[in-house]
Each structure stands twice: as C-alpha cells, then as structure tokens.
Amino acid sequence: MPSDQERQPHAPLPAGLDSEVLAGPILRRVKADRLACWLVSVRPLSLRLELYGDDAPAPFLAQDVSAEACRVIPVGERAFIHCIDVALDAAIPLDTLIGYDLRIDDGASAGQGIADWAPHLLYPGQSRPAFVLRRQLGQLLHGSCRRPHHTSGDGMARADSWLAERATDAAARPSLLLLTGDQIYADDVAGPMLRTIHGVMDQLGLYGETLAESRIRDSKELRSDRDTYYGREHLLPETHYNEALTERFFGGVRKPVFSTANARNHTVTLAEVLAMYLLAWSPQPWRLERLPEPDLDDDTRATYRAEQAQIDAFERQVGQAARLMAQVPTYMIFDDHDVTDDWNLSALWEETVYGHPFSRRIVGNALVAYLLCQGWGNTPERLHDLLDSAGDLFGGVEGGLLPRQRQDEFITRLLRFEGWEYVVDTQPKVIVLDTRTRRWRSEVRRRKPSGLMDWEALTEFQQAILHEPAAVIVSPTPVFGVKLIEGIQALFTWFGKPLLVDAENWMAHRGAASVILNILGHARTPQNFVILSGDVHYSFVYDVHLRRRRGGPDIWQITSSGIKNEFPDRLLSLLDRLNRWLYAPWSPLNWFTKRRRMRVSPWYPENRDAGERLWNAAGMGFVQLDRQGRPTRIAQLNASGSETDFRREAPVRREAESSGDARRSVHGGGR
C-alpha cells in the first residue's frame, strides 16, 4: 500500500452513496495459484488481498495487489473498472471453505475490508465472503436470460437464498455459477431502466461519444432527442439501409408463435451499456440521485408507469444477485441480447448491420462492454492485450468524449476477434462455446440462418474434449431442442422469414448440425456429456443415446431458462402437447429430423401433468454430478421459492388433479 505521502485526498462521494465501490467484487476465474475478480469504484483503489482458511482468525495469505495484477479502466470521471488477476504467493487449499477480503487503503493500518464497504455481500454470521475451490466438480448453478422488467421474480435472488441456507457448509456449496447468455438485455430496455441509466451516467460522469451517419451527432444530442425514450427506431438515417436496419436491429417486428420484439429503448452508446451492467449487478448505483419521469404522451406514460413497478421489484432483489456472484466463482458467455436480438443470425444480417456505421457502432459498443464486464474474467490471460487496448481507448478521452477514430478501430478489432470461447480446467472440464461470432455462414442463401459454429471452431471444440472421460459443455442454445419448435423455425426459414421466429438452433444449418452430432458420437470423445443451455425461456431435460450402439456415449441436455423470463404459458402448453403427439417414439416424423440416429428421451418435471416435459418458471438451474461426471440430480430453483426436480419416470396423474382447480393449484405451486 502507498505511504502517507503518496496518498491523495479523496473526492466527495456522489450523493446517495455510502461507499467508494459501485459494484462488486464479482468472483471470476479461480485456480489454486491464481484468483481473478472484478469491481467498479468511484476512484482508482489501492487493494490488498487476504485469504483465510475455514474459521481461521488470521489470513494464510496477505499480499498487495500490484499495478500489474490490477488493470484499472477509467470509464467515467467517477467510474473505474478494476480487473484484478492475482498470482498467489500461496496455493488455495481444495475442497474447503476459503474466506477472502479486499482491503482498501484508507489511511488506517489495516484498511477497510468488504464488511466495511459492502456488507450486503455477506451472509448472516460472515465476516467476509467465501468460496470453495473443488478438486472435482460436484454441484453447479446455471441459468440465462435475466430480463429486468419481466413480471417474474429474479432467479439470481432465489439462488442466493438457496446458498444462504448452506453458506457455511463447504460440501454443500456449488462449485461454479455458469451464466449461459443474456446476462443483460441491451436491446430490450424498460423506459424506467433507461431513465435510471441516464441518471447513473450523469452522476458518474460516464464518457460520451460521437456518432456517425445519424441525425444525432453525439451522446449528448441522443439524450435530448424526442425519440430517446420509446422511439429509438426513428433515429436511423433515411437511407436505403433504413427498412432493413429497422427490421433487423431495433425490433418492431411481430414474431408470431414466439414473441413480439420490443426494442424501442435499445441501448446505443457505450456509457448506456456500462451503466446497465452496474444496475444489473449491484444495489449501489440505484442509490444515486434519480432523474424525474420524462415528458411522455399519455399512452407511453402509462407504459412507463407499468414498467416502473417491475423495475422497482428488480431493484429490491439486485443485492442478492450481487451477493451470489461474490460468493461463487462465476463464469459467463454472451448470447444475442447481451448485444442485440438475432445477433449474427445470417450472412445478410451481418452485411446489413455491419455495413452501416451507426448500427456497427451500437453492436460494437455492446461488445466493448462485454469485454470489460464479462469476457475478461473468463480468461484473463488470453484477453490481456484486448484489455490493454480498451484502456488506451479510455485514455484518449477529450472533452468527455471518446476519440471517434480510436473507438471505431477498436470495435473493428473486437468484431474480428476469435477467442471468446474458453475451457475451465476442472474435473470434468467445462468447455464454453461461442455460438455467436464464429458462425458457419451460407454464401449462397444469405437469408438462411448461419450455423452456430463454423468448421474451424467445431474442430477446436473436438480437440478440447478428445480422450476426456467426461465433459460439461456450455452451449447457450440447446443442441437438442424441442423438435416441433425447430420445425416451425425451419418452415419460416423456408419461406425466407427466419427473423420472425428467431430461427437459431443447431439443427437449422445442415453442416453445423452434422459436425456437432458426429463429435458427440465419436469414439474418442467423452463417455459422459452434460450440455448446459438456456436461451429458450423454458426448461427441460433430455438424455440422448446413439441408436444401435451399446456403450455410450451418454448425453444429457439440460436447459434452464430464464433467470428472469418465461415463455407465454398457454402457448408453451400447446406446443408441448403437439410435440408429444407429432414426435412420439412411434412417429415417422422422427426420421425426417437430423437427429434420427439418436434416441432422445425426456425427463419429466415434478408438479406437471403426466407426460408434460417443459417447465415454465423463472429460476436458476441446479445440477449435481457424480465422480464420473454423470448427473445425479437435476432441478430448477424456482424464483417463487419452490424447487422442481426432473426425473426419468413420468409422474402419475393423481386423481385430485382431474379438476381444473386442482390442476391450477399444482401449476401454481411450482411457479
């Protein structure tokens, strides 16, 4: 820590804050000899890391966090991202509860610890956050799709409550928290959330930017524009791109069968996306001074006030999400809403969006924010150079605006970057796939959905799992999905309208489908595969076996979605029922699917009627693995507070469920 002579006087905290730390720490990649975490503060901090054995009063490790181990990125006048990656002087003991602290130099001999500046991150009885580093993966939490203004509860808060009950039990704690996509909704923002984002930008002085080929010149004009709330589709310039960009980018597209796009408050600037991350992951920014309700017409004002109730509910639970991510090693990967809906859906989508400077900047800004807030912590070593370049970008701020040419050059570099996928070197390995930026594009039918991974990326994936006895695969989109829904998507694609039904699944592209299925069935790949997915806004479990082949592999497709999102309930029940009828084991339709060589068997969620396979309740997925990497328990921790187990055997319909009231009671109890 610096000497008294080196210390500078601290600037006053922004009104409403009682701590210099705005968000975090979020515990990221943890190895026996290395620990990475992420936090944001109102000034650059001098930190000291301490690690404690189970119930030990003194740390077994205490070392200053050097400048080389903590890259500080100034994203605003009073906002500094700290990317902390410490090579440890002593190894972390395995399979035991490890307390950790980050002490901030405040002039006192010991400095302030997490209990002083972020007490909301501690469970009752704790003096500091804790984690467990596993020799063998045991219990995993996983989930995707956390939409702040959805009417459901927050699955992150539910998982936090679940962990609170076993916080002191090293054996019962989860090994990892895997967030498998749509950690934020950059493209689908409630009016009150966008207004709060703007207040955070003002209070923290987040840096603005200059915009190109739009009627708005910079981020300041965007804030004052009449369409900044509920009208951002009108900000596109009147060019030959306009119709295509409006359809592909800002939404407003009706999506029969699935949903209605709602992107009228799509984030545009980098500052807006960064502020959204702060609000999604910490209660502290919500304490900053709020902006008053904007001037809206009567209809829009009614929408705004209805959304306000949901945003208020989200705010009440966000502290629990922060505590969960401070207490469990957390790994993440993007899906489309982290950037924009249907991101890189097809070659035509890419040509249209990246061909215009304004939409290219919007996508690029979300990717810069992903690097700073999500991507870096998965693989700090691989992304070190990109992080340095991001620091150079913010180092060139003049007059509160990012340098336009440097920003565009950095975005170009990110759009070309190949390396967002990663491996967590546990037993079994966790292989996290990038299904968004390395796509198998159709050059002949440019409207046709691209394959989720190209040949080279799939080959690298195969190399990562060769000769492994077992593997946990994170594929944001399920490899084995609901056949009927995939059939509907294929039908709309055949008519040239893939955007209408989010036609993104592994089976939508013949080449990618063939390769991924061959990899899973290869003799030298793992005997046991667990595939964790999200994306679809409902949860289900399949086990998969090759037909006419004994001895494996054994594959489990486990899908948990969403953390704070759900599918339209009646529509999902209808699709579930139709899928059971049309694709029953005896149905000849199965032989027209690309998975006809595989026998796909559903597991059944408790509290559903006999035969129903799809579970529609916001929450967090839970998987318990044995030493061979096979799941021994699969459940959904429902945001409502209940738990739903998935079982191989179909539940027997109880007589009491024959009445409508009883059936509603069963469904309600699980929700």
CSV table of N, CA, C and O in Angstrom, one decimal, residues 146 154-162 317-318 320-321 324 563 620:
chain,number,residue,atom,x,y,z
A,146,ARG,N,-31.9,-12.9,-18.1
A,146,ARG,CA,-32.3,-12.2,-17.0
A,146,ARG,C,-32.7,-10.8,-17.5
A,146,ARG,O,-32.0,-9.9,-17.6
A,154,ASP,N,-36.7,-12.9,-9.6
A,154,ASP,CA,-35.3,-13.0,-10.1
A,154,ASP,C,-34.7,-14.3,-9.6
A,154,ASP,O,-34.5,-14.6,-8.4
A,155,GLY,N,-34.3,-15.2,-10.6
A,155,GLY,CA,-33.7,-16.5,-10.2
A,155,GLY,C,-32.4,-16.3,-9.5
A,155,GLY,O,-31.9,-17.2,-8.8
A,156,MET,N,-31.7,-15.2,-9.8
A,156,MET,CA,-30.4,-15.0,-9.1
A,156,MET,C,-30.7,-14.8,-7.6
A,156,MET,O,-29.9,-15.3,-6.8
A,157,ALA,N,-31.7,-14.1,-7.3
A,157,ALA,CA,-32.1,-13.9,-5.8
A,157,ALA,C,-32.5,-15.2,-5.2
A,157,ALA,O,-32.2,-15.5,-4.1
A,158,ARG,N,-33.2,-16.1,-6.0
A,158,ARG,CA,-33.6,-17.4,-5.5
A,158,ARG,C,-32.4,-18.2,-5.2
A,158,ARG,O,-32.3,-18.9,-4.2
A,159,ALA,N,-31.4,-18.2,-6.1
A,159,ALA,CA,-30.2,-19.0,-5.9
A,159,ALA,C,-29.4,-18.5,-4.7
A,159,ALA,O,-28.8,-19.2,-3.9
A,160,ASP,N,-29.4,-17.2,-4.5
A,160,ASP,CA,-28.8,-16.6,-3.3
A,160,ASP,C,-29.4,-17.1,-2.0
A,160,ASP,O,-28.7,-17.4,-1.1
A,161,SER,N,-30.8,-17.1,-2.0
A,161,SER,CA,-31.4,-17.6,-0.8
A,161,SER,C,-31.1,-19.1,-0.6
A,161,SER,O,-31.0,-19.5,0.6
A,162,TRP,N,-31.0,-19.8,-1.6
A,162,TRP,CA,-30.7,-21.2,-1.5
A,162,TRP,C,-29.3,-21.4,-0.9
A,162,TRP,O,-29.0,-22.2,-0.1
A,317,GLN,N,-34.3,-6.9,-5.4
A,317,GLN,CA,-33.6,-8.1,-5.3
A,317,GLN,C,-32.2,-8.1,-5.9
A,317,GLN,O,-31.5,-9.1,-5.7
A,318,VAL,N,-31.8,-7.0,-6.4
A,318,VAL,CA,-30.5,-7.0,-7.1
A,318,VAL,C,-29.3,-7.2,-6.1
A,318,VAL,O,-28.3,-7.7,-6.4
A,320,GLN,N,-29.2,-9.3,-3.8
A,320,GLN,CA,-29.0,-10.8,-3.6
A,320,GLN,C,-28.2,-11.3,-4.8
A,320,GLN,O,-27.3,-12.2,-4.6
A,321,ALA,N,-28.4,-10.8,-6.0
A,321,ALA,CA,-27.6,-11.2,-7.1
A,321,ALA,C,-26.2,-10.9,-6.9
A,321,ALA,O,-25.2,-11.7,-7.2
A,324,LEU,N,-24.6,-13.4,-4.5
A,324,LEU,CA,-24.3,-14.7,-5.1
A,324,LEU,C,-23.0,-14.6,-5.9
A,324,LEU,O,-22.2,-15.6,-5.8
A,563,ILE,N,-33.6,-16.9,-16.1
A,563,ILE,CA,-33.4,-16.5,-14.8
A,563,ILE,C,-34.5,-15.5,-14.4
A,563,ILE,O,-35.0,-15.6,-13.3
A,620,MET,N,-33.3,-20.6,-11.4
A,620,MET,CA,-31.9,-21.0,-11.6
A,620,MET,C,-31.7,-22.5,-11.7
A,620,MET,O,-32.3,-23.2,-10.8
